[in-house]
């Protein structure tokens, strides 16, 4: 994977950074800056009709949605605000249907633009709703959590959960723009912030050893939400994700699957414990530790590299010890992973720091032994 060159120089607060996601007719920009929510013109410019549906949850709506909708209304837009219940446990059919109920009740047509204002749960659900409402309406991602700003808002994976598996029902559907206002992170609770750190660290471990070294050196600043470090980390994460998605939009050639490093274990943890018990990033953090240990067990990375990775995950405040879940339960959930091939569990494993691959032929008994004994 050829990644663009990193640029970690400080960005003046008023400046915007643009990262382009190159996908032919579905190309779009990720715009990163502080205070971007104050200017709604870029969103209005993308709307073909006079109507914009802003979907959020009561918490985010209270913090940012009201002011955002007011600005749109003042600019002459017919705004419909929809609030969904908050939390991973509500990322389901029933909640998704609330969007369709509200839009159909107001006779929204295909020119209606949707805006996802919130974290990854809102972004994934609104993206899916936009993909299927009247066979597709345009939408914009306005991510307000760290996790959504560095990962879920970019790349067009949209989904809801099923009781038997995470993100099992969904579609690939790209937004028209991703608008990242880093000022929204000021209100993000600490646990949610750490959860987002997991996906940033993921890019370094799986794809970019230099970025990992940069995270390692700047982790204290990142933990303290230093604005320069944060913008650098968001920018680099978006650059990496944009490059990966451009090369493998629909996860068909193995490239995009690498973004799933730690997720096979992580999704199984989330599902087994009950959605929302562990946050997505917590489960991914722990899943990355498991995938690292598994790679070391197979002799693909040395112990020192493994320790270095686990140390960064731990310093970011993420769990490194797997919760107590029976191996059979983990395997049952892992058997439904979307990367699997003819029932065979496939894992993203490390060949080195920053170098991962989709392993097709992992001995299933070795996985069972690892889950049973932790070794
Ligand atoms: P989330 O959407 O549940 O948000 C976390 C919490 O933070 C919520 O309570 C939310 O109301 C609150 N919140 C949001 N913004 C806030 C702010 N600025 N200030 C204060 N509180 C705020 O969780 P998340 O971590 O953003 O997203 C997790 C979801 O993303 C999972 O469902 C996961 O599967 C999905 N995901 C999708 C992709 C993808 O490529 N589509 C990638 C990674 C994760
Ligand atoms: N978060 C994994 C992906 O977008 O492919």
Coordinates of C-alpha atoms and ligand atoms in Angstrom, one line a residue:
X1 CA 0.0 0.0 0.0
X2 CA 1.5 3.4 -1.0
X3 CA 0.6 6.0 1.5
X4 CA 0.9 9.7 1.0
X5 CA 3.8 11.4 2.9
X6 CA 3.0 12.5 6.4
X7 CA 3.0 16.2 7.4
X8 CA 2.9 16.8 11.1
X9 CA 3.6 20.5 11.1
X10 CA 1.4 22.6 13.3
X11 CA -1.7 24.1 11.6
X12 CA -2.8 27.6 12.4
X13 CA -6.2 27.3 14.2
X14 CA -8.2 29.1 11.6
X15 CA -6.8 27.1 8.7
X16 CA -8.7 24.1 7.1
X17 CA -7.1 21.0 6.0
X18 CA -8.5 19.1 3.1
X19 CA -8.0 15.4 2.5
X20 CA -9.4 14.1 -0.8
X21 CA -11.0 10.7 -1.1
X22 CA -10.4 9.7 -4.7
X23 CA -13.3 7.5 -5.9
X24 CA -14.1 8.7 -9.4
X25 CA -17.7 10.0 -9.5
X26 CA -18.0 9.3 -5.8
X27 CA -15.0 11.3 -4.8
X28 CA -15.3 13.8 -1.9
X29 CA -13.3 15.9 0.5
X30 CA -12.7 15.5 4.2
X31 CA -12.5 19.0 5.6
X32 CA -10.7 19.3 9.0
X33 CA -10.6 22.5 11.1
X34 CA -11.7 24.2 14.3
X35 CA -15.1 25.9 14.5
X36 CA -16.2 24.6 11.1
X37 CA -19.8 24.0 12.3
X38 CA -20.3 27.8 12.4
X39 CA -20.2 28.0 8.6
X40 CA -23.0 25.9 7.0
X41 CA -22.4 27.2 3.5
X42 CA -20.3 24.2 2.3
X43 CA -23.2 21.9 3.3
X44 CA -25.8 24.1 1.7
X45 CA -23.8 24.2 -1.5
X46 CA -23.9 20.4 -1.8
X47 CA -27.7 20.2 -1.4
X48 CA -29.7 19.9 -4.6
X49 CA -33.0 20.7 -2.9
X50 CA -34.2 23.2 -0.2
X51 CA -34.5 20.5 2.5
X52 CA -31.9 19.2 4.9
X53 CA -32.6 16.4 7.4
X54 CA -30.2 16.6 10.4
X55 CA -30.1 13.4 12.3
X56 CA -28.5 13.3 15.7
X57 CA -29.2 12.2 19.3
X58 CA -30.5 14.2 22.2
X59 CA -27.0 14.7 23.7
X60 CA -25.3 15.9 20.6
X61 CA -28.3 17.8 19.4
X62 CA -28.3 19.7 22.7
X63 CA -24.6 20.5 22.4
X64 CA -24.4 21.3 18.7
X65 CA -27.5 20.4 16.7
X66 CA -29.7 23.3 17.8
X67 CA -27.2 26.0 16.8
X68 CA -26.4 24.1 13.6
X69 CA -30.1 23.9 12.6
X70 CA -30.6 27.5 13.4
X71 CA -27.8 28.5 11.0
X72 CA -29.3 26.4 8.2
X73 CA -32.7 27.8 8.8
X74 CA -31.4 31.4 8.8
X75 CA -29.9 30.6 5.4
X76 CA -33.3 29.7 4.0
X77 CA -33.1 25.9 4.4
X78 CA -36.2 23.9 5.4
X79 CA -34.6 21.9 8.2
X80 CA -36.0 18.7 9.7
X81 CA -34.3 17.6 12.9
X82 CA -34.5 13.9 13.9
X83 CA -33.3 12.7 17.2
X84 CA -32.5 9.0 17.7
X85 CA -31.9 7.4 21.1
X86 CA -28.2 7.4 22.1
X87 CA -26.0 4.4 22.2
X88 CA -24.7 1.3 20.4
X89 CA -27.6 -0.7 21.8
X90 CA -29.9 1.4 19.6
X91 CA -28.0 0.8 16.3
X92 CA -30.8 -1.4 15.1
X93 CA -33.7 -1.8 12.7
X94 CA -36.2 -0.2 15.1
X95 CA -34.2 3.0 15.5
X96 CA -33.3 3.1 11.8
X97 CA -37.0 3.0 11.0
X98 CA -37.5 6.2 13.1
X99 CA -35.6 8.0 10.3
X100 CA -37.8 6.7 7.6
X101 CA -41.0 7.4 9.6
X102 CA -40.0 11.0 10.1
X103 CA -38.9 11.5 6.5
X104 CA -41.9 9.9 4.9
X105 CA -44.2 11.8 7.3
X106 CA -42.7 15.0 5.9
X107 CA -42.8 13.7 2.3
X108 CA -39.0 14.1 1.9
X109 CA -38.1 13.5 -1.8
X110 CA -34.9 12.3 -3.4
X111 CA -33.3 15.7 -3.4
X112 CA -33.4 15.9 0.4
X113 CA -29.9 16.0 1.8
X114 CA -29.2 14.1 5.1
X115 CA -26.6 15.2 7.7
X116 CA -25.3 12.8 10.3
X117 CA -24.3 14.9 13.3
X118 CA -22.8 12.7 16.0
X119 CA -20.5 9.8 16.6
X120 CA -20.1 6.5 14.7
X121 CA -23.4 5.2 15.7
X122 CA -25.3 8.1 14.2
X123 CA -22.9 8.2 11.2
X124 CA -23.4 4.5 10.4
X125 CA -27.1 4.6 10.7
X126 CA -27.7 7.8 8.8
X127 CA -25.4 6.5 6.0
X128 CA -27.4 3.4 5.8
X129 CA -30.7 5.3 5.8
X130 CA -29.3 7.6 3.1
X131 CA -28.3 4.6 1.0
X132 CA -31.8 3.1 1.0
X133 CA -34.2 5.9 1.4
X134 CA -36.0 6.1 -1.9
X135 CA -33.0 4.1 -3.3
X136 CA -30.5 6.7 -2.2
X137 CA -30.3 10.4 -1.2
X138 CA -27.1 12.5 -0.7
X139 CA -25.6 12.8 2.8
X140 CA -22.9 14.5 4.7
X141 CA -21.0 13.2 7.7
X142 CA -20.4 15.7 10.5
X143 CA -18.6 13.5 13.0
X144 CA -18.4 14.7 16.6
X145 CA -16.4 11.9 18.4
X146 CA -12.7 11.2 17.9
X147 CA -13.5 7.7 16.6
X148 CA -15.9 9.0 14.0
X149 CA -13.5 11.8 13.0
X150 CA -10.6 9.4 12.4
X151 CA -12.4 6.4 11.0
X152 CA -16.2 5.8 10.8
X153 CA -17.2 8.9 8.9
X154 CA -14.7 8.2 6.1
X155 CA -15.0 5.4 3.5
X156 CA -18.7 4.7 3.1
X157 CA -19.2 1.7 5.3
X158 CA -22.7 2.1 6.7
X159 CA -24.6 -0.4 8.9
X160 CA -26.7 -1.4 11.8
X161 CA -26.1 -4.3 14.2
X162 CA -28.0 -7.6 14.5
X163 CA -28.2 -9.4 17.8
X164 CA -26.0 -12.1 16.2
X165 CA -23.3 -9.7 14.9
X166 CA -21.9 -6.2 14.6
X167 CA -22.6 -4.2 11.5
X168 CA -24.2 -7.2 9.8
X169 CA -26.8 -5.3 7.9
X170 CA -25.6 -2.4 5.8
X171 CA -24.3 -1.0 2.5
X172 CA -21.3 0.8 1.0
X173 CA -22.5 4.3 0.4
X174 CA -20.2 7.3 0.3
X175 CA -21.0 10.7 1.8
X176 CA -20.7 13.9 -0.3
X177 CA -18.4 15.4 2.3
X178 CA -17.0 14.8 5.7
X179 CA -16.9 18.0 7.8
X180 CA -14.7 17.6 10.9
X181 CA -14.9 20.3 13.5
X182 CA -12.3 19.4 16.0
X183 CA -13.8 21.9 18.5
X184 CA -16.5 19.4 19.2
X185 CA -14.0 17.1 20.9
X186 CA -13.8 19.5 23.8
X187 CA -17.1 18.1 25.2
X188 CA -16.3 14.4 24.6
X189 CA -16.1 12.3 27.8
X190 CA -12.7 10.8 28.5
X191 CA -13.7 7.2 28.0
X192 CA -15.1 8.1 24.5
X193 CA -11.9 10.0 23.7
X194 CA -9.8 6.9 24.6
X195 CA -12.0 4.7 22.5
X196 CA -11.2 6.9 19.5
X197 CA -7.5 6.6 20.2
X198 CA -7.7 2.9 19.4
X199 CA -8.5 3.5 15.8
X200 CA -5.7 6.1 15.5
X201 CA -3.2 3.6 16.9
X202 CA -4.6 0.9 14.6
X203 CA -3.4 2.8 11.5
X204 CA 0.1 2.9 12.9
X205 CA 0.3 -0.7 13.9
X206 CA -1.3 -2.1 10.7
X207 CA -0.1 0.2 8.0
X208 CA 2.4 2.9 8.9
X209 CA 5.3 2.2 11.3
X210 CA 6.4 5.9 11.1
X211 CA 3.0 7.0 12.2
X212 CA 3.1 4.5 15.1
X213 CA 6.5 5.9 16.2
X214 CA 5.0 9.4 16.0
X215 CA 2.0 8.3 18.2
X216 CA 4.4 6.7 20.6
X217 CA 6.4 9.9 20.9
X218 CA 3.3 12.2 21.1
X219 CA 1.1 10.0 23.3
X220 CA 1.2 12.2 26.3
X221 CA 0.2 15.2 24.2
X222 CA -2.6 13.2 22.6
X223 CA -3.8 12.0 26.0
X224 CA -4.0 15.6 27.0
X225 CA -5.9 16.6 23.8
X226 CA -3.2 18.9 22.7
X227 CA -4.8 20.7 19.7
X228 CA -1.7 20.4 17.4
X229 CA -1.1 16.8 18.2
X230 CA -4.8 16.0 17.7
X231 CA -5.1 17.7 14.3
X232 CA -2.0 15.9 13.2
X233 CA -3.3 12.5 14.3
X234 CA -6.8 13.2 12.7
X235 CA -5.2 14.4 9.5
X236 CA -2.8 11.4 9.2
X237 CA -5.6 8.9 10.1
X238 CA -7.9 10.4 7.4
X239 CA -5.0 10.4 4.8
X240 CA -4.3 6.7 5.5
X241 CA -8.0 5.8 5.4
X242 CA -8.6 7.8 2.2
X243 CA -5.7 6.0 0.5
X244 CA -6.8 2.6 1.6
X245 CA -10.5 3.2 0.6
X246 CA -9.4 4.6 -2.8
X247 CA -7.5 1.4 -3.5
X248 CA -10.2 -1.0 -2.3
X249 CA -13.5 0.7 -1.8
X250 CA -15.6 -2.4 -1.4
X251 CA -13.0 -4.5 0.4
X252 CA -12.5 -6.9 -2.4
X253 CA -8.7 -7.1 -2.9
X254 CA -7.6 -7.5 0.7
X255 CA -6.4 -3.9 1.1
X256 CA -9.3 -2.4 3.1
X257 CA -9.5 -5.5 5.2
X258 CA -6.3 -4.4 6.9
X259 CA -8.3 -1.6 8.5
X260 CA -10.0 -4.4 10.4
X261 CA -6.8 -5.2 12.4
X262 CA -8.0 -6.2 15.9
X263 CA -11.6 -6.1 14.9
X264 CA -12.3 -9.9 14.5
X265 CA -11.6 -10.3 18.2
X266 CA -13.0 -6.9 19.0
X267 CA -16.4 -7.3 17.3
X268 CA -16.7 -10.7 19.0
X269 CA -16.1 -9.1 22.4
X270 CA -18.6 -6.3 21.7
X271 CA -21.3 -8.8 20.7
X272 CA -20.6 -11.3 23.4
X273 CA -20.6 -8.8 26.2
X274 CA -23.7 -7.0 24.8
X275 CA -23.6 -3.9 22.7
X276 CA -22.4 -0.9 24.6
X277 CA -20.9 -2.8 27.5
X278 CA -17.4 -2.2 26.1
X279 CA -17.1 0.7 23.8
X280 CA -16.1 -0.1 20.2
X281 CA -12.6 1.4 20.6
X282 CA -12.1 -0.5 23.9
X283 CA -13.0 -3.8 22.2
X284 CA -10.7 -2.9 19.2
X285 CA -7.9 -1.9 21.6
X286 CA -8.1 -5.3 23.3
X287 CA -8.6 -7.0 20.0
X288 CA -5.4 -5.4 18.7
X289 CA -3.5 -6.8 21.7
X290 CA -4.9 -10.2 21.0
X291 CA -4.0 -10.0 17.3
X292 CA -0.5 -8.8 18.2
X293 CA -0.1 -11.7 20.7
X294 CA -1.4 -14.1 18.1
X295 CA 1.1 -12.8 15.5
X296 CA 3.9 -13.2 18.0
X297 CA 2.7 -16.7 18.9
X298 CA 3.0 -17.7 15.2
X299 CA 6.5 -16.2 15.2
X300 CA 5.7 -13.4 12.8
X301 CA 6.8 -10.6 15.0
X302 CA 9.3 -10.6 17.8
X303 CA 8.5 -10.2 21.5
X304 CA 10.0 -6.7 21.7
X305 CA 7.7 -5.4 18.8
X306 CA 4.7 -7.0 20.5
X307 CA 5.6 -5.4 23.9
X308 CA 6.0 -2.0 22.2
X309 CA 2.6 -2.2 20.6
X310 CA 0.8 -3.3 23.7
X311 CA 2.6 -0.6 25.8
X312 CA 1.1 2.1 23.5
X313 CA -2.4 0.6 23.7
X314 CA -2.1 0.5 27.5
X315 CA -0.7 4.0 27.7
X316 CA -3.7 5.3 25.7
X317 CA -5.9 4.0 28.5
X318 CA -7.4 1.1 26.6
X319 CA -8.0 -2.4 28.0
X320 CA -5.2 -4.9 27.2
X321 CA -6.6 -7.9 29.1
X322 CA -9.4 -9.9 27.4
X323 CA -12.7 -10.1 29.3
X324 CA -13.8 -13.4 30.5
X325 CA -15.7 -14.9 27.6
X326 CA -15.7 -18.7 26.8
X327 CA -13.7 -19.7 23.7
X328 CA -16.7 -21.3 22.1
X329 CA -18.7 -18.1 22.4
X330 CA -15.9 -16.0 20.9
X331 CA -15.5 -18.6 18.1
X332 CA -19.3 -18.6 17.5
X333 CA -19.2 -14.8 17.0
X334 CA -16.0 -14.9 15.0
X335 CA -17.5 -17.5 12.7
X336 CA -19.8 -14.8 11.3
X337 CA -17.1 -12.2 10.7
X338 CA -17.5 -10.6 7.3
X339 CA -13.9 -11.4 6.3
X340 CA -14.5 -15.2 6.6
X341 CA -14.3 -17.4 3.6
X342 CA -16.5 -20.5 3.4
X343 CA -16.8 -20.6 7.2
X344 CA -13.1 -20.3 7.7
X345 CA -12.1 -17.5 10.1
X346 CA -9.6 -15.2 8.5
X347 CA -7.5 -12.8 10.7
X348 CA -5.5 -9.6 10.0
X349 CA -2.0 -10.5 11.4
X350 CA 1.2 -8.6 11.6
X351 CA 4.4 -9.5 9.7
X352 CA 6.1 -6.4 11.2
X353 CA 5.2 -3.2 12.8
X354 CA 3.2 -1.2 10.2
X355 CA 2.9 -4.3 7.9
X356 CA -0.2 -6.4 8.2
X357 CA -1.9 -8.9 5.9
X358 CA -5.1 -10.9 5.7
X359 CA -4.2 -14.4 6.8
X360 CA -6.3 -16.9 4.9
X361 CA -5.0 -20.1 6.3
X362 CA -4.9 -19.8 10.0
X363 CA -5.3 -23.1 11.6
X364 CA -8.7 -23.0 13.3
X365 CA -7.5 -25.2 16.2
X366 CA -4.6 -22.8 16.9
X367 CA -7.2 -20.0 17.2
X368 CA -9.3 -22.1 19.6
X369 CA -6.2 -22.9 21.7
X370 CA -5.3 -19.2 21.8
X371 CA -8.8 -18.3 22.9
X372 CA -8.9 -21.0 25.5
X373 CA -5.4 -20.5 27.1
X374 CA -4.6 -16.9 26.1
X375 CA -1.4 -18.4 24.5
Ligands
LIG1 P1 -21.1 6.8 19.6 O1 -21.6 7.2 18.3 O2 -22.0 5.9 20.4 O3 -20.7 8.1 20.4 C1 -20.2 7.9 21.7 C2 -20.9 8.8 22.7 O4 -20.4 10.1 22.6 C3 -22.4 8.9 22.6 O5 -23.0 8.8 23.8 C4 -22.6 10.2 21.9 O6 -23.9 10.8 22.1 C5 -21.5 11.0 22.5 N1 -21.0 12.1 21.8 C6 -20.8 12.3 20.5 N2 -20.2 13.4 20.2 C7 -20.0 14.0 21.4 C8 -19.4 15.3 21.7 N3 -18.8 16.0 20.8 N4 -19.4 15.6 23.0 C9 -20.0 14.8 24.0 N5 -20.5 13.6 23.7 C10 -20.6 13.3 22.4 O7 -19.7 6.0 19.4 P2 -18.4 6.2 18.5 O8 -17.3 5.7 19.2 O9 -18.4 7.5 17.9 O10 -18.8 5.2 17.2 C11 -18.8 3.8 17.4 C12 -19.5 3.2 16.3 O11 -18.8 3.4 15.1 C13 -19.7 1.7 16.4 O12 -21.0 1.3 16.1 C14 -18.8 1.2 15.3 O13 -19.2 -0.1 14.8 C15 -18.8 2.2 14.3 N6 -17.6 2.3 13.4 C16 -17.9 2.3 12.1 C17 -16.8 2.4 11.2 C18 -17.1 2.6 9.7 O14 -16.1 2.5 8.9 N7 -18.3 2.8 9.3 C19 -15.5 2.4 11.6 C20 -15.3 2.3 13.0 C21 -16.4 2.3 13.9
LIG2 N1 -13.3 0.7 9.7 C1 -13.0 -0.3 8.7 C2 -13.3 0.2 7.3 O1 -13.7 1.3 7.1 O2 -13.0 -0.5 6.4

